[in-house]
Every structure is written in structure tokens, then in C-alpha cells.
Amino acid sequence: MLIKKPADIRSSEITTPQIYQDRRRFFKLSALTGAAALLAGTATRRARAEGEKLPNVQPGPFGTNEERTPLEDVTRYNNFYEFGTDKSDPALYAHTLRTHPWTVRVEGHCENPGSYALEDFLAPHALQERVYRLRCVEAWSMVIPWVGIPLGDLLKRFQPTSNAKYVEFVTLLDPEQMPGQKSPVLNWPYREGLRIDEAMHPLTLFAVGLYGEVLPNQNGAPLRLVVPWKYGFKSIKSIVAVRFTEEQPVTSWAQQNPTEYGFYANVNPAVDHPRWSQKKERRIGEFFRRETLPFNGYADQVAGLYSGMDLHQYF
Ligand code: MTE
């Protein structure tokens, strides 16, 4: 393990009195809104175990009433390469991930950077359930009742500056807990990113649960992104850092194979993956394949974000 000696610590890594004061003010504010939120019966200040029922979850907007994919499939057919590349690997091996204590670093162009215990990061916000379609780039899909917080509400608390044009998300890097990171299938840690308007869009969710319960490890505990109009690889799991950037972040799959996986990754039946068609998909649990919808069926809400862009070029 690399331990930093004082001489190795850059001055930029030392908290200035100003940042310290700002952070105290931020926490006071969070604590106040958090207390109000708790009285109103909202998010949690204590660590919760996998499978534990999440309290006071309110139904949120934008949900689909299509049939939900059974919990067994949602939790046993996964992509989480940190635990292996087979769909069944995450359910078998993700128990080695320790999700408490968990810290989220907020960095880059914002007024309130810092390291926040997950409970403080989430506390002031109300939990909502949103039943979303998730369409994987591999042409299968599921319908999942997520529990989470609109990402935009959360990000606003950190006050992104006008230089924040994008938001980058980073997964935990720890090959002992995530043995799949010992093999070079991807350039670890897994990274994803959104344009700031995509991150702030009311559909975008930071999920902490599904089916009313705390997220199972294989689904990205304790905190993952859910962007329902984009291919599933944008929905990064087990997030430890959120970074406001001016430049478009380099993302794991686009870095691994830029001709096959774009930064935007909007679900688009008109743009085939170079090795297979995206026109249809197999809903897990169904026999016949169904038509894939532009933006995964969320075009009414999000198509406007891309007006004027050639979506064949920005795939
Ligand atoms: N996040 C991390 N850190 N590592 C991964 O391998 N796989 C992505 C995404 N998030 C992945 C990840 C892909 S390809 C998909 S389709 C979704 O997670 C799958 O989410 P699920 O297993 O909860 O259905």
C-alpha cells in the first residue's frame, strides 16, 4: 500500500482554513435540512444492510407500469466486471465488497468539494421509487423499481460553478475487494461521465436500492447511477468519486473500444453496434424480442437535450 509521507503531500491536497469553514457551513446546512427531512420521513443517516427494507420511500415521477423483471433476474443476471465477466459472477462473488463505511469524494469545479460519509451525502434527500427500463448495449433489457434520489437535487448542494460542463463518476478501486480488477479487461477503476445538463435532468437517478430494499452488492451498492435513456454501461456502480469537469471525461468503455462505445451512448435503434443490430432487444424473462425505442422510450423527456446534434456521429 502506498502511504504518503508529509513531503509527498501536495499543498493542493491540504484543506485551507477557507475550505474548512465552507465545509463546516455546508455540514451545518446539510444537518439542518437533514433534520427537517428526517422529520418529514426521508433518507437515512445510518448504514443499512443489503436487503434491508428502506423506509419512507415515496413513488416518484416518470415510472413505467410495464411488468417488472423478477427480483431473481435483476440480482442474478448482472454486468459488474469488477467481479468477473460472466452474468452470473457478480451474484456469486460481490459479497467481498464492503459497503460500510463508504466515502464519496466531490471534486472539481464546485463550491463545496470534500469527502463525505455516504450518510451525510444522502441525508437531506427524500427517497423515491422509479420504475425504469434498463437497456443494455448487449441487446437485453429489464424493468427495475429503483429507489434513489434525483441526481440533480444532490449535485446542486455542491454548487457546481459555470466551469462545470461535465460530471465524471468513478467506481472504487480495490482489487482485494473487487478481484476482477486483477485482470486487465478494462482500465480500472471503471469511469463514466455525463454532460452537466444530462446529469441535472430530472430522470437521472442516484440509486441506493431496488424493490424497496438496500441495493444488493452485485447491483452496485451502496450507490450507483441510473440513466434510463442510455445504454446500461453509463449506469456506473459502487461510486466513490463525483468530479465536476470542464473537459469531456474519458470513460471506461469508450477508452477500451472507441469505435464500439461512445460517450453519449443514447439508446438508438437507428445506430447499430458494429458487431450487432440495436433494432431489437430481449426483455429478460420473455421469449420474443421486442422493438427497441429511441432513447429507450424516454424521447419525450430527453430528445431536446440533443437537438442539432448528429446522433450517428455522437453515438
Ligand atoms: N459499473 C461498474 N463499476 N462496472 C461494470 O462492469 N457494468 C455496466 C453498468 N455499470 C458495470 C457498471 C453495464 S455494461 C450494465 S448493462 C449495467 O451496469 C448493469 O447493471 P445491473 O447489473 O444492475 O443490471
Coordinates of C-alpha atoms and ligand atoms in Angstrom, one line a residue:
M1 CA 0.0 0.0 0.0
L2 CA 1.3 3.5 -0.8
I3 CA 1.4 5.6 2.3
K4 CA 2.0 9.3 1.7
K5 CA 4.8 11.0 3.7
P6 CA 4.3 14.7 4.6
A7 CA 6.8 15.6 1.8
D8 CA 4.7 13.8 -0.7
I9 CA 1.5 15.7 0.1
R10 CA 0.9 18.4 -2.4
S11 CA -0.2 21.8 -1.0
S12 CA -3.4 21.5 -3.0
E13 CA -4.3 18.4 -1.0
I14 CA -4.2 20.2 2.3
T15 CA -7.5 21.7 3.4
T16 CA -7.3 25.5 3.6
P17 CA -9.0 27.4 6.5
Q18 CA -11.5 28.8 3.9
I19 CA -12.4 25.3 2.6
Y20 CA -12.6 24.1 6.2
Q21 CA -15.0 26.9 7.2
D22 CA -17.1 26.4 4.0
R23 CA -17.3 22.7 4.8
R24 CA -18.4 23.4 8.3
R25 CA -21.1 25.8 7.0
F26 CA -22.1 23.1 4.4
F27 CA -22.4 20.4 7.0
K28 CA -24.4 22.7 9.3
L29 CA -26.8 23.4 6.4
S30 CA -27.0 19.8 5.5
A31 CA -27.6 18.8 9.1
L32 CA -30.5 21.3 9.3
T33 CA -32.1 20.3 6.1
G34 CA -31.3 16.7 7.0
A35 CA -33.1 17.1 10.3
A36 CA -36.1 18.6 8.6
A37 CA -36.0 15.8 6.0
L38 CA -35.8 13.1 8.7
L39 CA -38.8 14.6 10.5
A40 CA -40.7 14.5 7.2
G41 CA -39.6 10.9 7.0
T42 CA -36.9 10.7 4.3
A43 CA -33.4 9.4 3.6
T44 CA -31.2 7.6 6.1
R45 CA -28.3 8.7 8.4
R46 CA -27.3 5.2 9.4
A47 CA -25.7 2.4 7.4
R48 CA -28.2 -0.1 6.2
A49 CA -27.5 -3.8 5.4
E50 CA -28.1 -5.4 2.0
G51 CA -31.7 -6.5 1.6
E52 CA -32.9 -4.3 4.5
K53 CA -36.2 -2.5 3.7
L54 CA -35.7 1.2 3.0
P55 CA -38.1 3.4 5.0
N56 CA -40.4 6.1 3.7
V57 CA -39.9 5.6 0.0
Q58 CA -42.3 7.7 -2.0
P59 CA -43.4 6.9 -5.5
G60 CA -41.6 9.2 -7.9
P61 CA -42.4 10.6 -11.4
F62 CA -41.6 9.1 -14.8
G63 CA -42.3 5.4 -13.8
T64 CA -43.4 2.8 -16.4
N65 CA -46.2 0.4 -15.5
E66 CA -44.7 -2.4 -17.7
E67 CA -44.3 -5.7 -15.9
R68 CA -41.3 -5.7 -13.6
T69 CA -38.4 -8.1 -14.1
P70 CA -38.4 -10.6 -11.2
L71 CA -36.0 -9.8 -8.4
E72 CA -34.2 -13.1 -9.0
D73 CA -33.2 -12.0 -12.5
V74 CA -32.4 -8.4 -11.5
T75 CA -29.9 -9.8 -8.9
R76 CA -28.5 -12.8 -10.7
Y77 CA -28.0 -11.6 -14.3
N78 CA -25.6 -8.7 -14.0
N79 CA -22.7 -6.9 -15.6
F80 CA -20.2 -5.9 -13.0
Y81 CA -16.7 -6.7 -14.4
E82 CA -15.0 -6.0 -11.1
F83 CA -16.4 -9.4 -10.1
G84 CA -16.0 -11.3 -13.3
T85 CA -17.2 -11.1 -16.9
D86 CA -20.0 -13.8 -16.7
K87 CA -23.5 -12.6 -16.0
S88 CA -23.7 -15.0 -13.0
D89 CA -20.3 -13.9 -11.5
P90 CA -21.4 -10.7 -9.6
A91 CA -24.1 -12.6 -7.6
L92 CA -21.6 -15.3 -6.7
Y93 CA -18.6 -13.0 -5.8
A94 CA -19.7 -9.5 -5.0
H95 CA -20.1 -10.4 -1.3
T96 CA -16.4 -9.4 -0.9
L97 CA -17.3 -5.7 -1.4
R98 CA -17.5 -3.8 1.9
T99 CA -20.1 -1.1 1.5
H100 CA -19.7 0.4 5.0
P101 CA -18.1 2.8 5.9
W102 CA -18.3 4.4 2.4
T103 CA -17.0 7.8 1.5
V104 CA -17.9 9.8 -1.6
R105 CA -15.3 12.4 -2.8
V106 CA -16.8 15.5 -4.5
E107 CA -14.1 17.2 -6.6
G108 CA -13.5 19.8 -9.4
H109 CA -15.5 22.8 -10.4
C110 CA -17.9 23.3 -7.4
E111 CA -18.1 25.5 -4.3
N112 CA -18.4 22.6 -1.8
P113 CA -15.8 20.0 -2.6
G114 CA -14.8 17.4 0.0
S115 CA -15.1 13.9 1.2
Y116 CA -18.5 13.0 2.6
A117 CA -19.6 9.9 4.5
L118 CA -22.3 8.3 2.4
E119 CA -24.9 9.0 5.1
D120 CA -24.1 12.8 5.0
F121 CA -24.0 12.7 1.3
L122 CA -27.6 11.4 1.1
A123 CA -29.2 12.5 4.3
P124 CA -31.2 15.7 3.3
H125 CA -32.9 14.0 0.4
A126 CA -36.2 12.1 0.1
L127 CA -36.0 8.6 -1.3
Q128 CA -38.2 7.9 -4.4
E129 CA -39.1 4.8 -6.2
R130 CA -38.8 5.0 -10.0
V131 CA -39.7 2.0 -12.2
Y132 CA -37.3 2.4 -15.2
R133 CA -36.5 0.3 -18.2
L134 CA -32.7 -0.5 -18.4
R135 CA -31.5 -1.4 -21.9
C136 CA -28.1 -3.0 -22.1
V137 CA -25.8 -2.4 -25.1
E138 CA -25.8 -6.2 -25.5
A139 CA -29.5 -6.0 -26.6
W140 CA -31.2 -7.3 -23.5
S141 CA -33.4 -5.2 -21.1
M142 CA -35.1 -5.2 -17.7
V143 CA -37.7 -3.2 -15.9
I144 CA -36.5 -2.3 -12.4
P145 CA -38.1 -0.5 -9.5
W146 CA -35.1 1.6 -8.3
V147 CA -35.0 3.5 -5.1
G148 CA -33.0 6.7 -5.2
I149 CA -32.6 10.4 -5.3
P150 CA -32.7 12.6 -8.4
L151 CA -29.0 13.3 -9.2
G152 CA -29.6 16.9 -10.0
D153 CA -31.1 17.6 -6.5
L154 CA -28.0 16.1 -4.9
L155 CA -25.5 17.8 -7.2
K156 CA -27.0 21.3 -6.6
R157 CA -25.9 21.1 -3.0
F158 CA -22.3 21.1 -4.0
Q159 CA -22.9 24.3 -6.1
P160 CA -21.2 23.5 -9.5
T161 CA -19.6 26.6 -11.0
S162 CA -20.0 27.8 -14.6
N163 CA -16.9 25.8 -15.5
A164 CA -18.6 22.6 -14.7
K165 CA -19.6 21.3 -18.1
Y166 CA -19.5 17.6 -17.3
V167 CA -19.7 15.3 -14.4
E168 CA -17.3 12.3 -14.0
F169 CA -18.1 9.3 -11.8
V170 CA -15.5 6.8 -10.6
T171 CA -16.0 3.3 -9.1
L172 CA -14.0 2.0 -6.1
L173 CA -10.5 0.8 -7.0
D174 CA -9.6 -2.1 -4.7
P175 CA -8.5 -5.4 -6.3
E176 CA -8.8 -7.2 -2.9
Q177 CA -12.5 -6.4 -2.6
M178 CA -13.0 -6.4 -6.3
P179 CA -10.9 -9.4 -7.6
G180 CA -12.0 -8.8 -11.3
Q181 CA -9.7 -5.7 -11.2
K182 CA -6.7 -8.1 -11.1
S183 CA -7.3 -8.8 -14.7
P184 CA -6.9 -6.1 -17.4
V185 CA -10.3 -6.4 -19.1
L186 CA -10.8 -2.6 -18.5
N187 CA -8.5 0.2 -17.5
W188 CA -9.6 0.3 -13.8
P189 CA -11.2 2.0 -12.0
Y190 CA -14.4 2.0 -14.0
R191 CA -15.3 5.6 -15.0
E192 CA -18.3 7.2 -16.6
G193 CA -19.5 10.7 -17.3
L194 CA -22.4 12.8 -18.3
R195 CA -22.8 16.3 -19.7
I196 CA -23.9 18.6 -16.9
D197 CA -27.5 19.0 -18.4
E198 CA -27.8 15.2 -18.6
A199 CA -26.7 14.9 -15.0
M200 CA -29.2 17.6 -13.9
H201 CA -32.1 16.1 -15.9
P202 CA -34.9 15.0 -13.6
L203 CA -34.8 11.5 -15.0
T204 CA -31.3 10.8 -13.8
L205 CA -31.1 9.0 -10.5
F206 CA -28.5 8.1 -7.9
A207 CA -29.9 4.7 -6.7
V208 CA -29.4 3.2 -3.3
G209 CA -32.0 0.4 -3.5
L210 CA -34.2 -1.7 -5.7
Y211 CA -37.5 -3.4 -5.0
G212 CA -37.8 -1.3 -1.8
E213 CA -34.6 -2.7 -0.3
V214 CA -31.0 -1.7 0.1
L215 CA -29.1 -2.3 -3.2
P216 CA -27.5 -5.8 -3.4
N217 CA -23.7 -5.6 -3.9
Q218 CA -24.0 -7.1 -7.4
N219 CA -26.3 -4.2 -8.5
G220 CA -23.8 -1.5 -7.5
A221 CA -24.1 -1.0 -3.7
P222 CA -24.0 1.3 -2.0
L223 CA -24.5 4.0 -4.6
R224 CA -24.9 3.8 -8.4
L225 CA -26.1 5.9 -11.3
V226 CA -29.2 5.1 -13.3
V227 CA -29.6 6.9 -16.6
P228 CA -32.6 5.2 -18.2
W229 CA -32.3 6.6 -21.7
K230 CA -28.7 5.5 -22.2
Y231 CA -27.2 2.0 -22.6
G232 CA -26.7 0.3 -19.3
F233 CA -22.9 0.8 -19.3
K234 CA -23.4 4.5 -18.4
S235 CA -25.1 3.4 -15.1
I236 CA -21.9 3.1 -13.2
K237 CA -21.8 1.1 -9.9
S238 CA -20.3 1.5 -6.4
I239 CA -19.3 5.1 -6.9
V240 CA -16.6 6.7 -4.7
A241 CA -16.0 10.0 -6.6
V242 CA -18.0 12.6 -8.4
R243 CA -16.0 15.2 -10.3
F244 CA -17.2 18.4 -12.0
T245 CA -15.0 18.9 -15.1
E246 CA -14.6 21.4 -17.9
E247 CA -13.5 18.7 -20.4
Q248 CA -15.5 15.7 -21.5
P249 CA -14.3 12.9 -19.2
V250 CA -12.6 9.8 -20.6
T251 CA -15.0 6.9 -19.9
S252 CA -14.0 3.2 -19.5
W253 CA -15.8 1.6 -22.4
A254 CA -15.1 4.5 -24.8
Q255 CA -11.4 4.2 -23.9
Q256 CA -11.5 0.4 -24.3
N257 CA -13.1 0.5 -27.7
P258 CA -14.0 4.0 -29.1
T259 CA -15.4 2.6 -32.3
E260 CA -18.0 0.5 -30.4
Y261 CA -18.9 2.5 -27.3
G262 CA -19.4 6.3 -27.5
F263 CA -19.5 8.9 -24.7
Y264 CA -23.3 9.6 -25.3
A265 CA -24.5 6.0 -25.6
N266 CA -28.1 7.1 -26.0
V267 CA -30.3 4.1 -26.8
N268 CA -30.7 4.4 -30.5
P269 CA -32.2 1.6 -32.7
A270 CA -31.0 3.5 -35.8
V271 CA -27.4 3.2 -34.9
D272 CA -26.1 -0.4 -34.8
H273 CA -23.3 -1.6 -32.7
P274 CA -20.5 -2.5 -35.2
R275 CA -21.0 -6.2 -34.3
W276 CA -24.8 -6.4 -33.9
S277 CA -28.1 -4.7 -34.5
Q278 CA -29.7 -2.4 -31.9
K279 CA -33.1 -2.5 -33.5
K280 CA -34.5 -5.2 -31.1
E281 CA -33.9 -6.3 -27.6
R282 CA -34.8 -9.3 -25.4
R283 CA -36.6 -8.4 -22.3
I284 CA -35.2 -10.8 -19.7
G285 CA -37.9 -13.4 -18.9
E286 CA -39.6 -13.0 -22.3
F287 CA -39.2 -15.3 -25.3
F288 CA -39.9 -13.0 -28.3
R289 CA -37.7 -10.0 -29.0
R290 CA -39.3 -6.6 -29.0
E291 CA -38.6 -3.3 -30.9
T292 CA -36.1 -1.0 -29.2
L293 CA -37.4 2.5 -28.8
P294 CA -35.3 5.7 -29.4
F295 CA -33.9 6.9 -26.1
N296 CA -35.3 3.7 -24.6
G297 CA -38.8 5.1 -24.7
Y298 CA -37.9 8.4 -22.9
A299 CA -37.6 10.5 -26.0
D300 CA -40.4 12.9 -24.9
Q301 CA -38.4 13.9 -21.9
V302 CA -34.8 13.9 -23.2
A303 CA -34.7 14.2 -27.1
G304 CA -34.5 18.0 -26.7
L305 CA -31.1 17.7 -24.9
Y306 CA -29.6 16.6 -28.3
S307 CA -31.4 18.8 -30.8
G308 CA -29.0 19.9 -33.5
M309 CA -26.6 17.0 -32.8
D310 CA -25.9 14.3 -35.4
L311 CA -26.6 11.2 -33.2
H312 CA -24.8 9.0 -35.8
Q313 CA -21.6 10.9 -35.1
Y314 CA -22.2 11.3 -31.3
F315 CA -23.3 7.8 -30.6
Ligands
MTE1 N1 -20.3 -0.3 -13.3 C1 -19.1 -0.9 -12.9 N2 -18.4 -0.3 -12.0 N3 -18.7 -2.0 -13.6 C2 -19.3 -2.6 -14.6 O1 -18.8 -3.6 -15.1 N4 -21.4 -2.6 -16.0 C3 -22.3 -1.7 -16.6 C4 -23.2 -0.9 -15.6 N5 -22.3 -0.4 -14.5 C5 -20.6 -2.1 -15.0 C6 -21.1 -0.9 -14.3 C7 -23.2 -2.4 -17.6 S1 -22.5 -2.9 -19.0 C8 -24.5 -2.6 -17.3 S2 -25.6 -3.2 -18.5 C9 -25.1 -2.2 -16.0 O2 -24.2 -1.8 -15.1 C10 -25.8 -3.5 -15.5 O3 -26.5 -3.2 -14.2 P1 -27.2 -4.4 -13.5 O4 -26.2 -5.5 -13.3 O5 -27.7 -3.8 -12.1 O6 -28.4 -4.8 -14.3

